[in-house]
Amino acid sequence: MSWDFFVPMCVGDLVKTGGINQYVVQDVVPPKQLPPLLTRFKAAFRSQGAVCILEHFDTGFSVLQHYNSVDLAVKEDALELLVQVVSGLAVSLPTLLVSTSLSAAERKENLNAVKMSVFLLCKLTESLESESYRQCIITAPAKGGKKGKSSGEGLLQWDSERERVLQALIQLLQLDIRSLWNLSLVEEEFISCVTFCCYKLLENPTISHVKSKPTRDCIIHLLGLLIKKYNHLLGASVKVIQMLQHFEQLSSVFAQAVSVWSTEYRVRAIIGEVIREIAQRSSEELAREGSGVKAFASFLSEVSALVPELMIPNISVLITHLEGESHTMRVAVCEVLGEILVRVLCGDGLDDSGKADRDRFFDTLQEHLHDTHSLVRTRVLQVYTRIVNCKALPLCRYTEVMELAVGRLMDKSINVVKSAIQLLAAFIAHNPYSCKLSSADLNKPLEKEMAKLREMKEKLQEKAPVAVIKASELWAAMVPELLVTVRAELEPKTEEENEQQKDEEHGDVEEEKVAEDDRATAVQIAQYLRNNKYRNAVQLCVKAYSCFPESELFASLSTLNPENLMDTLALIFKGSDEDSVELSQNLPPTPKKEVLKESEDGELKKQEMLVQYLKDTETFALQVERAISVINTMLYWKTASVVQEAVQFCVTVCEFSVANSVSGVRKMLPLVWSTDAAIKDAIIQAYRRLYLNPQGDTTRMKAQTLVDSLSELMVDASLGTIQCLEEIVEEFFSSGSSLQSTVVQVLWERFTGKQETSALSKRAAVLLLGMAARAEREVVLSNLDTLCSVALGEKVTEDFLLARDTVITISSVTDHVRQSKGAPFRLPQDHQLFTCLTQAIAEGVVMEDTHWQSFMEQAVRLIYFLAESPDQLCSRLLQRSACLLLDQIAEGGDFKKDDGQMQDGSQESNEQDKQVNCVCLAQLLALCGCVAFWQVSHLERSVSTELRRRRGEMEEREEKEKGPASKAKQSANESTMEDELGLIGATAEDTEAELIRNICETELLAGDNLLSAFLPLLVKVCSSPGRYSHPQLTAAACLALSQYMMISPSVCEENIRLMFTVLQRSTLPVVRANAIIALGDLTVRFPNILEPWTQNLYARLSDEVPSVRQTAVTVLTQLVLKDVLKVKGQVSEVAVLLIDPEPHITSLALNFFNELATKDNAIYNLLPDIISRLSDPERGMSSEDFNTIMKHLFSYITKERQTESLVEKLCQRFRTAKTERQWCDLAMSLSLLSMCERGFKRLQECWECYSDKLTEPGVYEPLISITAKLRRGAKPQFKAQVDEFEKRLTAVHTRGLENVESPEMGEENQGEGSSEKTVTRTPAPTRGRAKSKRGQTKPSISSRSDHSFVTPQRSRRTKKPAITFSSDEEEDEEDAVMAESETPKVTTPIARSSRRARLRN
């Protein structure tokens, strides 16, 4: 063979004339001649094998050249042949490659065969892939068509054949075919041909799908072979980057590929190359759209999840992206760090380098908890959550990370908050401290162990030896000073100096006496040296030589000079210490002392570790408690996902018994009524997990646990909490749980006393039985006798709370609770239940029990719900109660009903009797009011409903009795009959309603009705508070009177003035609060009667008692939002509560305006009146408070038209403003508006309104702040207008309007300006102005003209006259009621207009 085949860069190059010995295609066969040529090709392959490609290459090349025009069958045949050729080469080449007798011609022949077959197969594969992708796009919309079906079949065949092609190439390239090339250097074109085919296949959008996994794995392994054996490393890394940039879906594919190449093929350098390529991308480039940053980030995250240990050597180049602009890359790097920390740098077996890396990575993550982008903060929190769940967070970092997580709860991003809650829940669930996290419980053990640690330290300090300093060290320190002393002693002295020295040393003569032997003298000299008595030591040393000349210690002093004397002193001082050291070294060791010392040190270390553990646990518990307080506030956020996370957190902390965790569980309970199904389901699941899935070995134990947990939750629970629990417990009993019967049995045992339980447990048990009865009525109905005998029998007066809860339980079987639509379920009057109830109520009237009234209210309610003819029962009940009270009065003898007081007396017993009688009278009046209220409710609900039901049944019977003839007649006149029936139905309903109203008006308070007998007494008690001054009596009488007023309009009109007198003048806050609630109900029932008194209701918003203000704002919120009261300027009183000192009242006012803002333009329409009222000088509101209120109200103005209109209105108010303070308020209000371009133009147009006020700083500064806001982000043209306006403002402010405006403008506005000045420069009101008197009707603020707009000035409020009630003279009793002149006379009927009409107006 004289030619060589060179793999071309382009398919068409093979047709052109090549170089010397280069193969060129001789004959490109037309498409029609290809099928027989392919048949020859097949025959040659069967006879010659894979080498036949050398002769039939042109046939395969012709298929490529005419690819678009040949049939699909030809393509399939060509592909099948080429796959067989490549597979044949993979089978035949191994024997040839190992053969030592392979000639050059055979080598060239096989090399050409390999290159030819691989070239044709790769190019044909690329063409088929392109065609299948193109057909997939074209036929995607046409499903079911013939063309779509055929193309779909072809595509399906190609999907099955693609894997065979790749397997054939893998089999061939796995062989060591490099030996076929000269010097084993495989040409780059051959490698590029195969790799280009692989990358072409990877461009398929479905390559990352599950169904493409076999193809994907083959491509990864084929590229792995090329990287490992054929030097494709650099090319692969560049291609990975390029394809990631253009095909985002390949991030997971290449992540898997890189992990396979680095692990299975041992090419670890590929990760470094790819990461370096990514790291070299500039931050600005990655921040641009279309830069492939999402694919890069996803690739890094997935690679770190697959091979985290291989990321550590390359992490340094990635960390630079943490400072870049692309938040996506910052997220990816943080995820990489998280994977490394979880799977590599974890555990206790790390070396110093690993620990340093771990700490550095944790520090980096903590820094990015404060990243500028919320997505980065969110992902870092999620990374920490995974770290905590995998227990990879070092204990020393728990406190720090926990603190950061709690801080992220205040983040403005919802996703960050959710992730922070999840992290905190993970901290609690996987905490290494304790399963019970209560700081209160941990405090005592911590103090105990700290005291024990202090004792241990004190004992060890007592036993600890004194630190010994070596004699050589001491000697070195004293040498300089000692040398000076030695030289001074050895110098010759005069006689005077000797005498002076003798006198000084006279006291030390005894100390310098030489001891009996030289050793004792040396010890004495050493002692002198230790005590810094250097002169004594030197002198004694000199004397010792004269006494012991033969001693070795002093022998060197035969020649007395400083050097010898210093050597002798050194020998004495250091030698004694060294002797003692040698002596101690010669002593045998004491093992007992060493063991004891080691054990004491070990115990101390253990105790220190225990104390530190308790400290960390307490700190952790405190942080959890702080987090609970924050997360509990999130339970009522508008974002459902945050609420769900908060609910899960509350469940987690409750399971770990964290302090205050039950508060969150109770707080989330009302969410069971949420309209959001996800939130409601989360609450039910949470309570089921906490309380309705008990643990226990037997069913009985599980039931006991369930009842205990629910009973604990109901202790001290409010009525609202119990109502919410009803929903959850009812859901439990409706679910068909296997525990139901056992739970009911345990509850009955507790209620009846078979199990010894407390009174609270009994009450909880009976309430839980009532909740179960809502799902199954027979639970209670079949045990009424038991309920009556246990709770309502002879001992009922001992525990009215148990009796009350029992009545509530029985009420759960009534139709009103169950909302039954059939015949009403009622019990006869002589039933044991009603006998017990009436007896208990009557006996309780003459008793002093604080819980009787709550029992009475529930009992009367049950009588009207469940009894036949309840009015008769209650009439007898009132009569019996009044008789018992009269009997008690008769027995006492001192109480006179006519006077309402006891006779004067100083005895203590008399005072006691008076108090008891007042309480009993109050209880009787409360019973009267309750009966009156429920009697009206019974008529309007039960009786009316029953009348409608009976009428419906009668009409149905009449329809059934009609024959076929009447039905035919009815069908003939169908439209006419329908109209008549509609009129008849409406007339019937009106007749029934009129009947009920007539009964209420004429019969309920008729002379023969017992209720009417108590009405004069109620009026008398309420109108004479000085005489009837007992607080409970006054409160009961006022409440009962309001309930009587619900009966009919006539009673309401007669007593409405008295009720508002009580509301205004009563000294008891509870009476005023009750009156507000009652008057709110009366406003709903009789709106036309109450409408003139609306101002008096709003007046209670400024009551001095917080509880009254809270009640007032709650009632008025309901009335306004339900459109019962018209929204007028009095809403300014609610606005004042936005700065109330009580936070709860402030939140109620805030809620009022939030709800009011949902109504169309409500706040916008009210703002002018609110500003007028708040700016009233008589109110005296400070500027800070005014600004705070206005800032909140203006936040609801978001529409440009509203802003523009308000700018004009506020500017016009400058003309009528009378004080400087008022100008400042108007200017501040303008600055609080979210000014737009249109609003700014309106502000410029109204220049004349405020220009003469600009000399005041309080006017100028807010207007300047408006220009500063407008300048931000403004367009150049608009910005120039703002700058010009600001210059104009500044000029007028600094020089005055007269010196700035042009003469023409001055002449034009001369007349107008002079008139304006006379108005705007009006002096402030004088102190002697006339004040309005009580009773005079003031015109409403809304009806005033603009000239009445005045700025608030703090006025001196005069003391209100003390309210005194006459209690001595009968003729002065009516003084406590408002005068006739104080009663509103304007009665504006409230028309019940439709919502459409209100919106139109």
XYZ file of C-alpha atoms in Angstrom, residues 458-654:
197
model
C -9.090 26.141 97.364
C -8.063 22.724 98.727
C -5.424 22.293 96.022
C -4.038 25.763 96.661
C -3.573 24.899 100.330
C -1.687 21.692 99.454
C 0.343 23.212 96.647
C 4.094 23.638 97.482
C 5.633 27.091 97.452
C 7.478 27.825 94.265
C 11.269 27.364 94.834
C 13.748 29.576 93.026
C 17.204 28.086 92.465
C 20.059 29.457 94.554
C 22.097 30.108 91.414
C 19.344 32.407 90.121
C 19.175 34.253 93.436
C 22.924 34.558 93.544
C 23.070 36.013 90.041
C 20.543 38.641 91.080
C 22.380 39.694 94.233
C 25.958 39.688 92.847
C 26.112 43.391 91.756
C 24.907 44.793 95.078
C 26.874 42.268 97.129
C 30.106 43.093 95.279
C 29.667 46.771 96.162
C 29.221 45.833 99.841
C 32.297 43.563 99.826
C 34.495 46.260 98.337
C 33.177 48.796 100.787
C 33.960 46.503 103.771
C 37.501 45.712 102.605
C 38.507 49.357 101.986
C 40.651 50.989 104.758
C 38.565 53.370 106.979
C 39.290 56.303 109.265
C 38.804 56.147 113.048
C 35.597 58.212 112.893
C 34.118 55.829 110.321
C 35.074 52.809 112.440
C 33.396 54.290 115.522
C 30.281 55.184 113.521
C 30.153 51.666 112.093
C 30.517 50.145 115.552
C 27.616 52.263 116.801
C 25.483 51.115 113.848
C 26.385 47.490 114.393
C 25.873 47.577 118.159
C 22.364 46.177 117.812
C 23.535 43.322 115.575
C 26.360 42.051 117.743
C 24.386 39.068 118.929
C 23.393 38.195 115.403
C 27.023 38.259 114.188
C 28.314 35.862 116.824
C 30.125 32.949 115.318
C 28.361 29.652 115.764
C 29.862 26.594 117.383
C 31.003 24.956 114.136
C 31.747 26.064 110.604
C 28.673 24.377 109.096
C 26.251 26.289 111.344
C 28.137 29.526 110.647
C 27.799 28.932 106.883
C 24.028 28.404 107.284
C 23.821 31.677 109.220
C 25.761 33.521 106.485
C 23.429 32.067 103.828
C 20.433 33.226 105.870
C 21.836 36.773 105.972
C 22.240 36.717 102.206
C 18.630 35.527 101.663
C 17.370 38.355 103.890
C 19.451 40.936 101.938
C 21.686 41.630 104.989
C 24.814 41.705 102.884
C 27.044 43.660 105.326
C 26.304 41.240 108.208
C 27.037 38.292 105.933
C 30.373 39.760 104.826
C 31.477 40.630 108.344
C 30.467 37.222 109.729
C 32.316 35.511 106.894
C 35.527 37.422 107.731
C 35.205 36.561 111.451
C 34.485 32.916 110.651
C 37.907 32.550 108.960
C 39.654 33.684 112.115
C 37.635 31.177 114.174
C 37.787 28.250 111.719
C 41.017 28.699 109.703
C 41.208 25.011 108.855
C 37.626 24.760 107.519
C 37.216 23.999 103.835
C 34.442 26.574 103.572
C 36.643 29.510 104.627
C 40.123 28.259 103.515
C 40.238 30.591 100.494
C 40.098 33.654 102.797
C 43.762 33.216 103.724
C 44.313 35.961 101.171
C 41.579 38.528 101.853
C 40.503 40.276 98.687
C 37.095 40.915 97.021
C 37.433 38.018 94.588
C 38.219 35.405 97.266
C 35.499 36.724 99.568
C 32.913 36.576 96.736
C 33.962 33.007 95.901
C 33.578 31.986 99.550
C 30.127 33.584 99.779
C 29.088 31.926 96.501
C 30.249 28.535 97.777
C 28.332 28.996 101.019
C 25.114 30.259 99.317
C 24.904 28.010 96.264
C 26.589 25.037 97.834
C 23.940 24.658 100.509
C 21.166 24.566 97.887
C 22.998 22.065 95.706
C 23.577 19.828 98.726
C 19.881 19.845 99.481
C 19.116 19.085 95.850
C 21.551 16.170 95.877
C 20.041 14.973 99.079
C 16.537 15.109 97.676
C 17.709 13.234 94.587
C 19.134 10.453 96.716
C 15.833 9.991 98.548
C 13.549 7.193 97.246
C 10.380 8.399 95.385
C 6.965 8.369 97.088
C 4.562 6.739 94.620
C 1.483 7.224 96.814
C 1.881 11.004 96.839
C 2.374 11.122 93.054
C -0.696 8.965 92.391
C -2.740 11.084 94.792
C -1.618 14.272 93.103
C -2.466 12.901 89.644
C -5.924 11.808 90.775
C -6.613 15.216 92.315
C -5.563 16.942 89.084
C -7.783 14.608 87.084
C -10.785 15.288 89.291
C -10.198 19.017 88.964
C -10.063 18.795 85.188
C -13.256 16.742 85.124
C -15.003 19.282 87.306
C -13.816 22.161 85.130
C -15.104 20.350 82.047
C -18.459 19.733 83.755
C -18.810 23.383 84.717
C -17.890 24.510 81.204
C -20.418 22.050 79.765
C -23.169 23.426 82.011
C -22.211 27.007 81.116
C -22.368 26.221 77.398
C -25.688 24.438 77.867
C -27.151 27.389 79.745
C -25.897 29.843 77.101
C -27.374 27.665 74.375
C -30.712 27.453 76.201
C -30.826 31.231 76.633
C -30.180 31.720 72.928
C -32.967 29.273 72.105
C -35.349 31.136 74.410
C -34.419 34.402 72.706
C -35.103 32.817 69.322
C -38.482 31.551 70.555
C -39.596 35.048 71.504
C -38.755 36.281 67.988
C -40.188 33.329 66.071
C -43.448 33.396 68.042
C -44.152 36.791 66.478
C -43.828 35.231 63.000
C -46.780 32.893 63.517
C -49.118 35.563 62.177
C -47.070 36.790 59.227
C -48.789 36.984 55.866
C -46.242 34.682 54.221
C -47.553 31.135 54.577
C -44.150 29.466 54.168
C -42.679 31.467 57.072
C -45.669 30.564 59.233
C -45.175 26.884 58.433
C -41.487 27.050 59.381
C -42.366 28.860 62.610
C -44.921 26.165 63.455
C -42.359 23.403 62.898
C -39.875 25.278 65.091
C -42.424 25.615 67.895
C -43.036 21.869 67.735
C -39.313 21.144 67.900
C -38.653 23.380 70.922
C -41.700 21.964 72.690
